[in-house]
mmCIF file of C-alpha atoms in Angstrom:
data_model
loop_
_atom_site.group_PDB
_atom_site.id
_atom_site.type_symbol
_atom_site.label_atom_id
_atom_site.label_comp_id
_atom_site.label_asym_id
_atom_site.label_seq_id
_atom_site.Cartn_x
_atom_site.Cartn_y
_atom_site.Cartn_z
ATOM 1 C CA UNK A 1 0.049 -0.004 -0.322
ATOM 2 C CA UNK A 2 3.010 2.174 0.569
ATOM 3 C CA UNK A 3 3.384 2.671 -3.485
ATOM 4 C CA UNK A 4 -0.004 3.999 -3.378
ATOM 5 C CA UNK A 5 1.083 7.424 -2.041
ATOM 6 C CA UNK A 6 3.052 8.264 -4.680
ATOM 7 C CA UNK A 7 1.061 6.581 -7.504
ATOM 8 C CA UNK A 8 -1.842 8.602 -6.003
ATOM 9 C CA UNK A 9 0.347 11.543 -5.838
ATOM 10 C CA UNK A 10 1.565 11.357 -9.354
ATOM 11 C CA UNK A 11 -1.799 10.811 -10.704
ATOM 12 C CA UNK A 12 -3.468 13.556 -8.509
ATOM 13 C CA UNK A 13 -1.133 16.122 -9.565
ATOM 14 C CA UNK A 14 -1.060 15.028 -13.126
ATOM 15 C CA UNK A 15 -4.582 15.850 -13.129
ATOM 16 C CA UNK A 16 -4.232 18.997 -11.550
ATOM 17 C CA UNK A 17 -1.498 20.355 -14.033
ATOM 18 C CA UNK A 18 -3.977 19.027 -16.382
ATOM 19 C CA UNK A 19 -6.526 21.393 -15.271
ATOM 20 C CA UNK A 20 -4.361 24.308 -15.058
ATOM 21 C CA UNK A 21 -2.262 24.286 -18.393
ATOM 22 C CA UNK A 22 -5.227 22.145 -20.157
ATOM 23 C CA UNK A 23 -3.906 24.250 -23.539
ATOM 24 C CA UNK A 24 -0.397 22.738 -23.207
ATOM 25 C CA UNK A 25 -1.101 19.470 -21.312
ATOM 26 C CA UNK A 26 -4.305 18.544 -23.451
ATOM 27 C CA UNK A 27 -3.005 15.157 -24.036
ATOM 28 C CA UNK A 28 -1.602 14.434 -20.430
ATOM 29 C CA UNK A 29 -4.004 11.936 -18.679
ATOM 30 C CA UNK A 30 -4.845 11.690 -14.849
ATOM 31 C CA UNK A 31 -7.321 11.533 -12.600
ATOM 32 C CA UNK A 32 -7.733 13.653 -9.456
ATOM 33 C CA UNK A 33 -10.314 10.924 -8.274
ATOM 34 C CA UNK A 34 -8.192 7.890 -8.404
ATOM 35 C CA UNK A 35 -5.341 9.664 -7.181
ATOM 36 C CA UNK A 36 -7.232 10.896 -4.011
ATOM 37 C CA UNK A 37 -8.517 6.984 -3.417
ATOM 38 C CA UNK A 38 -4.914 6.044 -3.447
ATOM 39 C CA UNK A 39 -3.951 8.401 -1.341
ATOM 40 C CA UNK A 40 -6.703 7.491 1.029
ATOM 41 C CA UNK A 41 -5.712 3.735 0.821
ATOM 42 C CA UNK A 42 -2.585 4.358 1.644
ATOM 43 C CA UNK A 43 -3.221 6.371 4.634
ATOM 44 C CA UNK A 44 -5.551 4.059 6.211
ATOM 45 C CA UNK A 45 -3.318 0.812 4.896
ATOM 46 C CA UNK A 46 0.434 1.952 4.292
ATOM 47 C CA UNK A 47 3.123 1.118 6.711
ATOM 48 C CA UNK A 48 5.960 3.362 5.741
ATOM 49 C CA UNK A 49 4.027 6.387 3.777
ATOM 50 C CA UNK A 50 1.040 6.310 5.856
ATOM 51 C CA UNK A 51 1.898 9.598 7.809
ATOM 52 C CA UNK A 52 2.730 11.194 4.787
ATOM 53 C CA UNK A 53 -0.249 10.142 3.043
ATOM 54 C CA UNK A 54 -2.244 11.677 5.981
ATOM 55 C CA UNK A 55 -0.376 14.658 5.846
ATOM 56 C CA UNK A 56 -1.081 15.403 2.383
ATOM 57 C CA UNK A 57 -4.358 14.599 2.315
ATOM 58 C CA UNK A 58 -4.746 17.334 5.254
ATOM 59 C CA UNK A 59 -3.610 20.230 2.461
ATOM 60 C CA UNK A 60 -5.702 18.465 -0.592
ATOM 61 C CA UNK A 61 -8.955 18.710 1.812
ATOM 62 C CA UNK A 62 -7.763 22.148 2.737
ATOM 63 C CA UNK A 63 -7.309 23.260 -0.728
ATOM 64 C CA UNK A 64 -10.480 21.536 -2.067
ATOM 65 C CA UNK A 65 -12.508 23.023 0.655
ATOM 66 C CA UNK A 66 -13.078 19.927 2.418
ATOM 67 C CA UNK A 67 -12.124 21.085 5.838
ATOM 68 C CA UNK A 68 -13.991 19.050 8.193
ATOM 69 C CA UNK A 69 -12.180 15.716 6.665
ATOM 70 C CA UNK A 70 -8.934 17.829 7.053
ATOM 71 C CA UNK A 71 -9.935 18.739 10.674
ATOM 72 C CA UNK A 72 -10.751 15.098 11.369
ATOM 73 C CA UNK A 73 -7.060 14.270 10.352
ATOM 74 C CA UNK A 74 -5.278 16.826 11.757
ATOM 75 C CA UNK A 75 -7.186 16.148 15.152
ATOM 76 C CA UNK A 76 -6.005 12.510 15.192
ATOM 77 C CA UNK A 77 -2.770 12.941 14.504
ATOM 78 C CA UNK A 78 -2.308 15.932 17.148
ATOM 79 C CA UNK A 79 -3.082 13.173 19.463
ATOM 80 C CA UNK A 80 -0.271 11.253 18.588
ATOM 81 C CA UNK A 81 2.364 14.266 17.724
ATOM 82 C CA UNK A 82 0.865 16.961 19.812
ATOM 83 C CA UNK A 83 4.129 19.021 19.499
ATOM 84 C CA UNK A 84 4.885 18.548 15.821
ATOM 85 C CA UNK A 85 5.283 21.664 13.734
ATOM 86 C CA UNK A 86 4.178 20.078 10.870
ATOM 87 C CA UNK A 87 0.674 19.097 12.037
ATOM 88 C CA UNK A 88 0.434 22.357 13.537
ATOM 89 C CA UNK A 89 0.794 24.172 10.565
ATOM 90 C CA UNK A 90 -1.840 22.069 8.701
ATOM 91 C CA UNK A 91 -4.012 23.366 11.925
ATOM 92 C CA UNK A 92 -3.548 26.632 11.407
ATOM 93 C CA UNK A 93 -4.425 26.379 7.531
ATOM 94 C CA UNK A 94 -7.138 24.748 8.380
ATOM 95 C CA UNK A 95 -8.151 27.574 11.011
ATOM 96 C CA UNK A 96 -7.236 30.144 8.197
ATOM 97 C CA UNK A 97 -9.557 28.648 5.854
ATOM 98 C CA UNK A 98 -12.504 28.577 7.929
ATOM 99 C CA UNK A 99 -11.652 32.168 9.209
ATOM 100 C CA UNK A 100 -10.916 31.227 12.916
ATOM 101 C CA UNK A 101 -8.925 34.109 13.694
ATOM 102 C CA UNK A 102 -8.245 33.791 17.265
ATOM 103 C CA UNK A 103 -7.694 29.987 16.755
ATOM 104 C CA UNK A 104 -5.028 30.927 13.789
ATOM 105 C CA UNK A 105 -3.481 33.329 16.558
ATOM 106 C CA UNK A 106 -3.384 30.652 19.046
ATOM 107 C CA UNK A 107 -1.184 27.769 16.876
ATOM 108 C CA UNK A 108 0.679 30.698 15.484
ATOM 109 C CA UNK A 109 1.646 31.427 19.075
ATOM 110 C CA UNK A 110 2.482 27.840 19.656
ATOM 111 C CA UNK A 111 4.351 27.624 16.566
ATOM 112 C CA UNK A 112 6.341 30.450 17.206
ATOM 113 C CA UNK A 113 7.073 29.244 20.820
ATOM 114 C CA UNK A 114 8.251 25.956 19.405
ATOM 115 C CA UNK A 115 10.963 27.705 17.220
ATOM 116 C CA UNK A 116 11.832 29.848 19.754
ATOM 117 C CA UNK A 117 13.136 26.499 21.846
ATOM 118 C CA UNK A 118 14.818 25.612 18.783
ATOM 119 C CA UNK A 119 18.691 26.387 18.218
ATOM 120 C CA UNK A 120 18.447 28.265 14.854
ATOM 121 C CA UNK A 121 14.817 28.874 15.215
ATOM 122 C CA UNK A 122 14.584 32.741 15.597
ATOM 123 C CA UNK A 123 13.820 33.624 11.986
ATOM 124 C CA UNK A 124 10.867 31.381 11.884
ATOM 125 C CA UNK A 125 10.268 31.856 15.792
ATOM 126 C CA UNK A 126 9.814 35.645 14.360
ATOM 127 C CA UNK A 127 7.660 34.953 11.384
ATOM 128 C CA UNK A 128 5.229 32.928 13.317
ATOM 129 C CA UNK A 129 5.214 35.799 16.123
ATOM 130 C CA UNK A 130 4.228 38.436 13.294
ATOM 131 C CA UNK A 131 1.613 35.972 12.076
ATOM 132 C CA UNK A 132 0.221 35.829 15.312
ATOM 133 C CA UNK A 133 0.283 39.703 15.655
ATOM 134 C CA UNK A 134 -1.290 40.103 12.179
ATOM 135 C CA UNK A 135 -4.192 37.488 13.420
ATOM 136 C CA UNK A 136 -4.828 38.968 16.835
ATOM 137 C CA UNK A 137 -5.710 42.068 14.801
ATOM 138 C CA UNK A 138 -8.054 40.286 12.698
ATOM 139 C CA UNK A 139 -10.007 38.747 15.555
ATOM 140 C CA UNK A 140 -9.665 42.120 17.381
ATOM 141 C CA UNK A 141 -7.522 41.251 20.141
ATOM 142 C CA UNK A 142 -5.647 44.518 20.356
ATOM 143 C CA UNK A 143 -4.542 44.408 23.908
ATOM 144 C CA UNK A 144 -2.458 41.644 23.467
ATOM 145 C CA UNK A 145 -0.627 42.843 20.146
ATOM 146 C CA UNK A 146 1.176 45.272 22.530
ATOM 147 C CA UNK A 147 2.999 43.074 25.023
ATOM 148 C CA UNK A 148 4.135 40.899 21.851
ATOM 149 C CA UNK A 149 5.383 43.972 20.175
ATOM 150 C CA UNK A 150 7.563 44.973 23.485
ATOM 151 C CA UNK A 151 8.933 41.943 23.749
ATOM 152 C CA UNK A 152 9.503 40.919 20.216
ATOM 153 C CA UNK A 153 9.647 44.059 18.015
ATOM 154 C CA UNK A 154 13.033 45.619 19.844
ATOM 155 C CA UNK A 155 15.229 42.507 20.806
ATOM 156 C CA UNK A 156 18.671 43.263 20.647
ATOM 157 C CA UNK A 157 19.524 39.699 19.113
ATOM 158 C CA UNK A 158 17.246 40.278 16.101
ATOM 159 C CA UNK A 159 19.002 43.775 15.514
ATOM 160 C CA UNK A 160 22.146 42.014 15.477
ATOM 161 C CA UNK A 161 20.856 39.473 12.697
ATOM 162 C CA UNK A 162 20.681 41.345 9.176
ATOM 163 C CA UNK A 163 17.924 38.894 8.306
ATOM 164 C CA UNK A 164 15.686 39.175 10.811
ATOM 165 C CA UNK A 165 15.751 43.142 11.291
ATOM 166 C CA UNK A 166 12.986 43.714 8.314
ATOM 167 C CA UNK A 167 10.674 40.987 10.593
ATOM 168 C CA UNK A 168 11.559 42.780 13.862
ATOM 169 C CA UNK A 169 10.566 46.084 12.120
ATOM 170 C CA UNK A 170 7.324 44.672 11.151
ATOM 171 C CA UNK A 171 6.326 43.248 14.494
ATOM 172 C CA UNK A 172 7.354 47.160 15.650
ATOM 173 C CA UNK A 173 4.970 48.757 13.123
ATOM 174 C CA UNK A 174 2.115 47.310 15.194
ATOM 175 C CA UNK A 175 3.260 49.494 18.272
ATOM 176 C CA UNK A 176 1.904 52.460 16.076
ATOM 177 C CA UNK A 177 -1.286 51.033 15.057
#
């Protein structure tokens, strides 16, 4: 069943490419339905690629607005891997699709905290903190933004690192709003 993941992904991708570039790839066969069936089969019965198939299904379902299916898989994976950033990213994409901005902000905070603990996670920590601020703003939780800006908008370590300066400035701009 593990081979079903690659065959399903291949079939699904071919169908998607054909849909987008029909004028060039009109002769390029591929079945989105068969591809999806193969990926689902792998996610249920695969040995080595089961997890990858499930992660792929989460994204496919989100893209196709089948968010309840996406949420079901995400929640089941979070039980097994509660600190997985891969799954947290899937979770935040689900919340974005559903326009659950408060939940987006909470999930970005969890991602940021996770990156903060990583040895070389400063760039991702700042990016996810910035996303947290953006979703706090969308969910009208402006009072929380000030403390985040004070803590992360002017940190000296960021100012020493050219790559992080722009993100720190972007975070700091929220103190002006």
